[in-house]
CSV table of C-alpha atoms in Angstrom, one decimal:
chain,number,residue,atom,x,y,z
I,1,MET,CA,6.1,7.6,-21.5
I,2,ALA,CA,6.3,10.2,-18.6
I,3,CYS,CA,4.0,13.2,-18.5
I,4,THR,CA,5.4,16.7,-18.3
I,5,CYS,CA,2.6,17.9,-16.1
I,6,LEU,CA,-0.5,16.7,-14.3
I,7,CYS,CA,-3.9,18.3,-14.2
I,8,LEU,CA,-6.8,17.4,-11.9
I,9,TYR,CA,-9.0,14.8,-13.5
I,10,ALA,CA,-12.3,16.6,-13.3
I,11,SER,CA,-13.9,19.9,-12.5
I,12,ARG,CA,-16.9,20.0,-10.3
I,13,SER,CA,-19.3,20.0,-13.3
I,14,GLN,CA,-17.4,17.1,-14.9
I,15,ALA,CA,-17.5,15.1,-11.7
I,16,GLN,CA,-21.3,15.6,-11.5
I,17,ARG,CA,-21.7,14.4,-15.1
I,18,THR,CA,-19.7,11.2,-14.4
I,19,GLY,CA,-21.3,10.6,-10.9
I,20,GLU,CA,-17.9,11.3,-9.3
I,21,ARG,CA,-17.5,13.6,-6.3
I,22,ALA,CA,-15.3,16.6,-7.0
I,23,VAL,CA,-11.7,16.1,-5.8
I,24,SER,CA,-10.9,18.4,-2.8
I,25,GLY,CA,-7.9,16.6,-1.4
I,26,PRO,CA,-6.9,14.2,1.4
I,27,ILE,CA,-8.9,13.8,4.6
I,28,ASP,CA,-6.4,15.7,6.7
I,29,PRO,CA,-7.2,19.4,6.2
I,30,HIS,CA,-3.7,20.2,7.5
I,31,ALA,CA,-1.9,17.7,5.2
I,32,THR,CA,1.5,18.9,4.1
I,33,THR,CA,1.7,20.4,0.6
I,34,GLU,CA,3.6,17.4,-0.7
I,35,THR,CA,1.1,15.0,0.8
I,36,ARG,CA,-1.8,16.9,-0.8
I,37,ALA,CA,0.1,17.0,-4.1
I,38,LEU,CA,0.6,13.2,-4.0
I,39,PHE,CA,-3.1,12.6,-3.4
I,40,LEU,CA,-4.2,14.9,-6.2
I,41,ASN,CA,-1.6,13.7,-8.7
I,42,LEU,CA,-2.3,10.0,-8.0
I,43,ARG,CA,-6.0,10.6,-8.5
I,44,SER,CA,-5.3,12.2,-11.8
I,45,LEU,CA,-2.6,9.8,-13.0
I,46,ALA,CA,-4.8,6.8,-12.3
I,47,ARG,CA,-6.9,7.8,-15.3
I,48,SER,CA,-4.2,6.8,-17.7
I,49,HIS,CA,-1.4,4.8,-15.9
I,50,VAL,CA,-0.8,2.2,-13.2
I,51,LEU,CA,2.3,2.4,-11.1
I,52,LEU,CA,4.2,-0.8,-10.4
I,53,GLY,CA,5.2,-1.3,-6.7
I,54,HIS,CA,7.2,-3.9,-4.8
I,55,GLN,CA,7.5,-4.6,-1.1
I,56,ASP,CA,11.0,-4.3,0.5
I,57,ASP,CA,12.5,-3.7,-2.9
I,58,LEU,CA,15.7,-1.9,-1.8
I,59,ALA,CA,16.4,-4.0,1.3
I,60,TYR,CA,17.0,-7.4,-0.1
I,61,GLY,CA,16.2,-9.7,-3.1
I,62,HIS,CA,16.2,-13.4,-4.0
I,63,ASP,CA,20.0,-13.7,-3.7
I,64,TRP,CA,21.3,-10.5,-2.0
I,65,ILE,CA,20.8,-8.4,1.1
I,66,GLY,CA,21.5,-4.7,1.6
I,67,GLU,CA,23.5,-4.1,-1.5
I,68,SER,CA,23.6,-0.5,-2.4
I,69,GLY,CA,21.6,0.2,-5.6
I,70,ARG,CA,20.3,-3.3,-5.9
I,71,SER,CA,16.7,-4.1,-6.8
I,72,ASP,CA,15.4,-7.3,-8.3
I,73,VAL,CA,12.8,-5.2,-10.2
I,74,LYS,CA,15.5,-2.9,-11.5
I,75,ASP,CA,17.8,-5.9,-12.4
I,76,VAL,CA,15.1,-7.3,-14.7
I,77,ALA,CA,13.1,-4.3,-15.9
I,78,GLY,CA,15.8,-1.6,-16.0
I,79,SER,CA,14.1,0.7,-13.5
I,80,TYR,CA,13.2,0.7,-9.9
I,81,PRO,CA,9.6,0.3,-9.0
I,82,ALA,CA,7.4,3.4,-8.8
I,83,VAL,CA,6.0,2.4,-5.4
I,84,TYR,CA,8.0,1.1,-2.5
I,85,GLY,CA,6.2,-0.9,0.2
I,86,TRP,CA,7.6,-1.1,3.7
I,87,GLU,CA,6.6,-2.9,6.9
I,88,LEU,CA,6.6,-1.5,10.5
I,89,GLY,CA,6.0,-4.7,12.5
I,90,GLY,CA,8.4,-4.5,15.5
I,91,LEU,CA,8.3,-0.7,15.7
I,92,GLU,CA,5.7,-1.0,18.5
I,93,HIS,CA,8.3,-2.6,20.7
I,94,ASP,CA,11.0,-0.1,19.7
I,95,LYS,CA,13.0,-2.9,18.1
I,96,THR,CA,16.0,-2.3,15.9
I,97,ASN,CA,14.7,-4.5,13.1
I,98,ASN,CA,11.3,-5.1,11.7
I,99,ILE,CA,9.6,-8.6,11.6
I,100,ASP,CA,11.4,-9.3,8.3
I,101,GLY,CA,14.8,-8.4,9.6
I,102,VAL,CA,15.0,-4.9,8.0
I,103,PRO,CA,16.7,-2.4,10.2
I,104,PHE,CA,14.5,0.6,10.8
I,105,ALA,CA,17.4,3.0,10.4
I,106,ASP,CA,18.1,1.6,6.9
I,107,MET,CA,14.3,1.7,6.2
I,108,ARG,CA,14.2,5.4,6.9
I,109,ARG,CA,17.2,6.0,4.6
I,110,TRP,CA,15.6,3.9,1.8
I,111,ILE,CA,12.3,5.7,2.2
I,112,VAL,CA,14.1,9.1,1.8
I,113,GLU,CA,16.1,7.7,-1.1
I,114,GLY,CA,12.9,6.5,-2.9
I,115,TYR,CA,11.1,9.8,-2.3
I,116,GLY,CA,14.2,11.7,-3.6
I,117,ARG,CA,13.8,9.9,-6.9
I,118,GLY,CA,10.1,10.8,-7.1
I,119,ALA,CA,8.6,7.4,-6.1
I,120,VAL,CA,5.7,6.7,-3.8
I,121,ILE,CA,6.0,5.2,-0.3
I,122,THR,CA,3.5,3.0,1.3
I,123,ILE,CA,3.7,1.4,4.7
I,124,SER,CA,1.9,-1.6,6.4
I,125,TRP,CA,2.0,-2.5,10.0
I,126,HIS,CA,1.6,-6.1,11.2
I,127,MET,CA,1.5,-5.0,14.8
I,128,ASP,CA,1.5,-7.6,17.6
I,129,ASN,CA,-1.7,-8.6,19.4
I,130,LEU,CA,-1.5,-6.3,22.4
I,131,SER,CA,-4.3,-8.1,24.2
I,132,SER,CA,-2.7,-11.6,24.2
I,133,GLY,CA,1.0,-10.7,23.8
I,134,GLY,CA,1.2,-12.8,20.5
I,135,ASN,CA,2.0,-11.6,17.0
I,136,ALA,CA,-0.4,-10.2,14.4
I,137,TRP,CA,-1.5,-13.7,13.5
I,138,ASP,CA,-2.5,-14.6,17.0
I,139,THR,CA,-6.3,-14.3,16.8
I,140,THR,CA,-7.0,-14.8,20.5
I,141,SER,CA,-8.0,-11.1,20.4
I,142,ASN,CA,-9.9,-8.5,22.3
I,143,VAL,CA,-9.9,-5.4,20.2
I,144,ARG,CA,-12.0,-3.5,22.8
I,145,ALA,CA,-9.1,-3.8,25.2
I,146,ILE,CA,-7.1,-1.3,23.2
I,147,LEU,CA,-9.9,1.1,22.5
I,148,PRO,CA,-10.5,4.1,24.8
I,149,GLY,CA,-11.4,2.9,28.2
I,150,GLY,CA,-9.9,-0.5,27.6
I,151,LEU,CA,-7.3,-2.1,29.9
I,152,LYS,CA,-4.6,-2.0,27.1
I,153,HIS,CA,-5.5,1.4,25.7
I,154,ARG,CA,-2.6,3.3,27.2
I,155,ASP,CA,-0.2,0.8,25.9
I,156,PHE,CA,-1.7,1.1,22.4
I,157,VAL,CA,-1.3,4.9,22.6
I,158,GLN,CA,2.4,4.4,23.3
I,159,TRP,CA,2.7,2.3,20.2
I,160,LEU,CA,1.0,5.0,18.1
I,161,ASP,CA,3.4,7.5,19.7
I,162,ARG,CA,6.3,5.5,18.4
I,163,PHE,CA,4.8,5.4,14.9
I,164,ALA,CA,4.2,9.2,15.1
I,165,SER,CA,7.9,9.7,15.9
I,166,PHE,CA,8.9,7.5,13.0
I,167,ALA,CA,6.6,9.4,10.5
I,168,ASN,CA,7.7,12.8,11.7
I,169,ASP,CA,11.4,11.7,11.3
I,170,LEU,CA,11.0,11.1,7.6
I,171,ARG,CA,12.6,14.3,6.4
I,172,ALA,CA,14.1,15.0,2.9
I,173,ARG,CA,14.7,17.8,0.5
I,174,GLY,CA,11.5,18.7,-1.2
I,175,PRO,CA,10.7,20.0,-4.7
I,176,SER,CA,11.4,23.6,-3.6
I,177,GLY,CA,14.8,22.6,-2.1
I,178,THR,CA,13.7,23.0,1.5
I,179,GLU,CA,13.4,20.2,4.0
I,180,VAL,CA,10.0,18.5,4.0
I,181,LEU,CA,8.3,15.5,5.6
I,182,VAL,CA,8.1,12.5,3.2
I,183,PRO,CA,4.5,11.7,2.4
I,184,VAL,CA,3.5,8.1,3.3
I,185,ILE,CA,0.5,6.0,2.3
I,186,PHE,CA,-0.3,4.3,5.6
I,187,ARG,CA,-2.2,0.9,5.4
I,188,PRO,CA,-3.0,-0.3,8.9
I,189,PHE,CA,-5.3,-3.1,9.9
I,190,HIS,CA,-5.4,-4.5,6.3
I,191,GLU,CA,-7.3,-7.6,5.1
I,192,VAL,CA,-10.0,-7.0,7.6
I,193,SER,CA,-12.5,-9.2,5.6
I,194,GLY,CA,-10.3,-12.2,6.4
I,195,SER,CA,-9.7,-13.8,9.8
I,196,TRP,CA,-6.0,-14.4,9.9
I,197,PHE,CA,-5.1,-11.2,11.9
I,198,TRP,CA,-6.3,-10.3,15.3
I,199,TRP,CA,-8.3,-7.3,13.9
I,200,GLY,CA,-10.0,-9.6,11.3
I,201,ALA,CA,-13.7,-10.1,10.7
I,202,SER,CA,-14.1,-13.1,13.0
I,203,HIS,CA,-12.3,-11.4,15.9
I,204,ALA,CA,-13.6,-7.9,15.9
I,205,THR,CA,-17.1,-6.5,15.3
I,206,ASP,CA,-17.5,-4.0,12.5
I,207,ASP,CA,-18.2,-1.3,15.1
I,208,ASP,CA,-15.0,-2.2,17.0
I,209,TYR,CA,-12.9,-2.1,13.9
I,210,ARG,CA,-14.3,1.3,12.9
I,211,ALA,CA,-13.7,2.6,16.4
I,212,LEU,CA,-10.1,1.3,16.2
I,213,TRP,CA,-9.5,2.9,12.8
I,214,ARG,CA,-11.0,6.2,13.7
I,215,PHE,CA,-9.2,6.5,17.0
I,216,THR,CA,-5.9,5.8,15.2
I,217,VAL,CA,-6.5,8.5,12.6
I,218,ASP,CA,-7.8,11.0,15.1
I,219,TYR,CA,-4.9,10.5,17.5
I,220,LEU,CA,-2.2,10.6,14.9
I,221,ARG,CA,-3.6,13.6,13.1
I,222,ASN,CA,-5.1,15.7,15.9
I,223,GLU,CA,-3.1,14.8,19.0
I,224,LYS,CA,0.4,14.0,17.5
I,225,GLY,CA,0.3,16.4,14.6
I,226,VAL,CA,1.2,13.8,11.9
I,227,HIS,CA,0.2,15.4,8.6
I,228,ASN,CA,2.3,13.6,6.0
I,229,LEU,CA,0.0,10.5,5.8
I,230,LEU,CA,-2.7,9.3,3.4
I,231,TYR,CA,-4.8,6.5,4.9
I,232,SER,CA,-5.5,3.3,2.9
I,233,TYR,CA,-8.4,1.0,3.8
I,234,ALA,CA,-7.5,-2.4,2.2
I,235,PRO,CA,-9.7,-5.4,2.8
I,236,ASN,CA,-8.9,-8.6,1.0
I,237,ALA,CA,-10.8,-10.2,-1.9
I,238,ASP,CA,-12.2,-13.5,-0.6
I,239,GLY,CA,-14.5,-16.0,-2.2
I,240,ALA,CA,-17.3,-13.5,-2.0
I,241,GLY,CA,-15.3,-10.9,-3.9
I,242,HIS,CA,-16.3,-7.4,-2.9
I,243,ASP,CA,-19.4,-8.5,-1.0
I,244,HIS,CA,-17.9,-7.8,2.4
I,245,TYR,CA,-15.6,-4.9,1.5
I,246,MET,CA,-17.6,-2.1,3.0
I,247,ASN,CA,-18.8,-3.9,6.2
I,248,ALA,CA,-16.1,-2.3,8.4
I,249,TYR,CA,-15.5,0.8,6.4
I,250,PRO,CA,-14.5,3.6,8.8
I,251,GLY,CA,-16.2,6.4,6.7
I,252,ASP,CA,-15.2,8.7,3.9
I,253,GLU,CA,-13.8,11.3,6.4
I,254,TYR,CA,-11.3,8.6,7.6
I,255,VAL,CA,-10.0,7.1,4.3
I,256,ASP,CA,-8.0,8.5,1.4
I,257,VAL,CA,-7.3,5.2,-0.5
I,258,LEU,CA,-9.6,2.3,-1.3
I,259,GLY,CA,-7.3,-0.6,-1.7
I,260,TYR,CA,-7.7,-4.3,-2.4
I,261,ASP,CA,-5.4,-7.2,-1.4
I,262,GLU,CA,-5.9,-9.9,-4.0
I,263,TYR,CA,-3.5,-12.7,-5.0
I,264,PHE,CA,-3.4,-15.1,-7.8
I,265,ARG,CA,-3.1,-18.7,-6.4
I,266,PRO,CA,-2.4,-22.0,-8.0
I,267,PRO,CA,-3.7,-24.2,-9.5
I,268,HIS,CA,-5.7,-21.6,-11.4
I,269,ALA,CA,-3.5,-18.5,-11.1
I,270,GLY,CA,-3.4,-17.8,-14.8
I,271,ASP,CA,-6.7,-19.2,-16.0
I,272,ALA,CA,-9.4,-17.1,-17.6
I,273,ASP,CA,-11.7,-17.3,-14.5
I,274,ALA,CA,-9.0,-15.8,-12.2
I,275,VAL,CA,-8.3,-13.0,-14.6
I,276,VAL,CA,-12.0,-12.2,-15.1
I,277,ALA,CA,-12.6,-12.3,-11.3
I,278,MET,CA,-9.9,-9.8,-10.6
I,279,SER,CA,-11.0,-7.6,-13.4
I,280,ALA,CA,-14.5,-7.5,-12.0
I,281,HIS,CA,-13.2,-6.8,-8.5
I,282,LEU,CA,-11.1,-3.9,-9.9
I,283,ARG,CA,-14.1,-2.5,-11.8
I,284,TRP,CA,-16.1,-2.4,-8.6
I,285,LEU,CA,-13.2,-0.9,-6.6
I,286,VAL,CA,-12.6,1.9,-9.1
I,287,THR,CA,-16.3,2.7,-9.4
I,288,THR,CA,-16.7,2.9,-5.6
I,289,ALA,CA,-13.5,4.9,-5.1
I,290,GLU,CA,-14.3,7.4,-7.8
I,291,SER,CA,-17.8,7.9,-6.4
I,292,LYS,CA,-16.2,8.9,-3.1
I,293,ALA,CA,-13.3,10.9,-4.6
I,294,LYS,CA,-10.8,8.4,-3.2
I,295,ILE,CA,-7.7,6.8,-4.8
I,296,PRO,CA,-8.3,3.1,-6.0
I,297,ALA,CA,-5.3,0.7,-5.7
I,298,LEU,CA,-4.4,-2.9,-5.8
I,299,THR,CA,-2.5,-2.7,-2.6
I,300,GLU,CA,-1.1,-6.3,-2.5
I,301,THR,CA,-1.0,-8.9,-5.3
I,302,GLY,CA,1.2,-11.4,-7.0
I,303,TYR,CA,1.7,-15.1,-7.8
I,304,GLU,CA,4.2,-16.8,-5.5
I,305,LEU,CA,7.2,-18.2,-7.4
I,306,ILE,CA,5.7,-17.2,-10.7
I,307,PRO,CA,6.1,-20.6,-12.4
I,308,ASP,CA,4.2,-19.4,-15.6
I,309,SER,CA,6.8,-17.8,-17.8
I,310,THR,CA,4.2,-15.5,-19.4
I,311,TRP,CA,2.1,-14.7,-16.4
I,312,TRP,CA,2.7,-11.0,-16.4
I,313,THR,CA,1.3,-10.4,-19.9
I,314,SER,CA,-1.1,-13.3,-20.0
I,315,ALA,CA,-2.7,-12.9,-16.5
I,316,LEU,CA,-1.8,-9.8,-14.4
I,317,LEU,CA,-1.8,-7.3,-17.2
I,318,PRO,CA,-5.1,-8.5,-18.7
I,319,ALA,CA,-6.7,-8.5,-15.3
I,320,ILE,CA,-5.7,-4.9,-14.8
I,321,LYS,CA,-6.3,-3.4,-18.3
I,322,SER,CA,-9.1,-5.5,-19.9
I,323,ASP,CA,-11.8,-3.4,-18.3
I,324,SER,CA,-12.0,0.3,-19.2
I,325,ILE,CA,-13.0,1.2,-15.7
I,326,GLY,CA,-11.0,-1.4,-13.7
I,327,ARG,CA,-7.8,-0.3,-15.3
I,328,ARG,CA,-8.1,3.1,-13.5
I,329,ILE,CA,-6.2,1.9,-10.4
I,330,ALA,CA,-3.4,4.1,-9.2
I,331,TRP,CA,-0.9,1.4,-8.4
I,332,VAL,CA,-0.3,-2.4,-8.0
I,333,LEU,CA,2.0,-3.6,-5.2
I,334,LEU,CA,3.8,-6.9,-5.6
I,335,TRP,CA,4.7,-8.7,-2.3
I,336,ARG,CA,8.3,-9.2,-1.3
I,337,ASN,CA,11.2,-11.3,-2.7
I,338,ALA,CA,12.5,-13.0,0.4
I,339,ASN,CA,16.2,-13.8,0.5
I,340,ARG,CA,16.4,-17.5,-0.3
I,341,ALA,CA,19.5,-18.3,1.8
I,342,LYS,CA,18.0,-16.5,4.8
I,343,MET,CA,14.5,-17.9,4.6
I,344,GLY,CA,15.7,-21.4,3.6
I,345,ARG,CA,13.2,-21.6,0.7
I,346,ASP,CA,12.0,-19.7,-2.3
I,347,HIS,CA,9.4,-17.0,-1.6
I,348,PHE,CA,9.2,-14.3,-4.2
I,349,TYR,CA,6.6,-12.3,-6.2
I,350,ALA,CA,8.7,-10.3,-8.6
I,351,PRO,CA,11.2,-12.0,-11.0
I,352,TYR,CA,14.9,-11.8,-10.5
I,353,LYS,CA,17.6,-12.2,-13.1
I,354,GLY,CA,17.3,-15.7,-14.6
I,355,GLN,CA,13.9,-16.4,-13.2
I,356,ALA,CA,11.5,-18.1,-15.6
I,357,SER,CA,9.2,-15.0,-16.1
I,358,ALA,CA,12.0,-12.3,-16.3
I,359,ALA,CA,11.7,-11.7,-20.0
I,360,ASP,CA,7.9,-11.4,-19.8
I,361,PHE,CA,8.2,-9.0,-16.9
I,362,ALA,CA,10.4,-6.8,-19.1
I,363,ARG,CA,7.6,-6.9,-21.7
I,364,PHE,CA,5.0,-6.1,-19.0
I,365,ARG,CA,7.1,-3.0,-18.1
I,366,ARG,CA,7.0,-1.8,-21.7
I,367,ASP,CA,3.2,-1.7,-21.8
I,368,PRO,CA,2.1,1.9,-22.1
I,369,LEU,CA,-0.3,1.5,-19.2
I,370,MET,CA,2.4,0.6,-16.7
I,371,MET,CA,4.8,3.1,-15.0
I,372,PHE,CA,8.0,2.4,-13.2
I,373,GLU,CA,10.1,4.9,-11.3
I,374,SER,CA,12.0,6.2,-14.3
I,375,ASP,CA,8.7,7.0,-16.1
I,376,LEU,CA,7.1,9.1,-13.3
I,377,PRO,CA,6.1,12.7,-13.7
I,378,PRO,CA,6.5,15.0,-10.6
I,379,LEU,CA,4.1,13.7,-8.0
I,380,TYR,CA,5.0,16.1,-5.2
I,381,ARG,CA,4.2,19.4,-6.8
I,382,LEU,CA,0.6,20.7,-6.7
I,383,PRO,CA,-1.1,20.4,-10.1
I,384,ARG,CA,-1.9,23.7,-11.8
């Protein structure tokens, strides 16, 4: 299934014929070679394949924690996922573990490990509410307090300094054999069109959100010299679909990835309406991303507990591939498989061995559209 080489999707003249902007590269003009290569190769690969991702895949699973080489996805499908999602909540306070109990030292090691096998790394950050002292879900918020001139701005800058140190510490052996910084797709302040986070639509004006995003990018890129990041803007699909997606959009010069967080939810998780709705959302997302020369991605999705034994091939796969445009997303990230014993209940989005949908997930993996880690072409070499 894997390609032997990747070429850029379109020349300038081809882009003009399709209404798509010519691809120049990531928004950071000083992006590392590997980060630029990842951007260009994901843009190209999205024309023919969708990478499968999973949150916290190497850290724990339904019935294990921290076992070397373990992965619920690999146990069922025979390959690690092509995309690894990680979470930074807790880093702002310089904690040892993140909000899900993953040690940051181990996370760094797993990030380097995944990169070494050629996979993609994406990071979210459910940072605490600096204004109130609560967590990310504390919506007694004042975003302006952390913007330049705000009472908490200096503290926010310190949080960004800690993230900059984390990103600049992700070093591994690159394609040429020399040490390089691991490219990371950074997805901060996500699901802005909802209201469950302190940066959400009901708690921050669109102008304040844009100011927050732009300051974050400018500070990391221009002041801290972090050049191994691609920036992912990822609102959530709500009842209005994509109607509110662009309300808080920071601008083309501040975004590399147009993402969508959209989950299937009972009681209609696998019905035709849910599949058609997601397919329509993805069509809009891809069309918009391609018009801006951005990478489109389904940045969070899944069906909690997956009680439908054929959900992968009867719901998720048709939602992705049924539309000839909507299928051109670069990746789909499943949310995490919490450890049952530690959490005290089931909370998972990928199957594990013996789970009802495991056999169907293996069929899902064999579809020519889908790519897992062992199927990947070289993503960190510049295309010729």
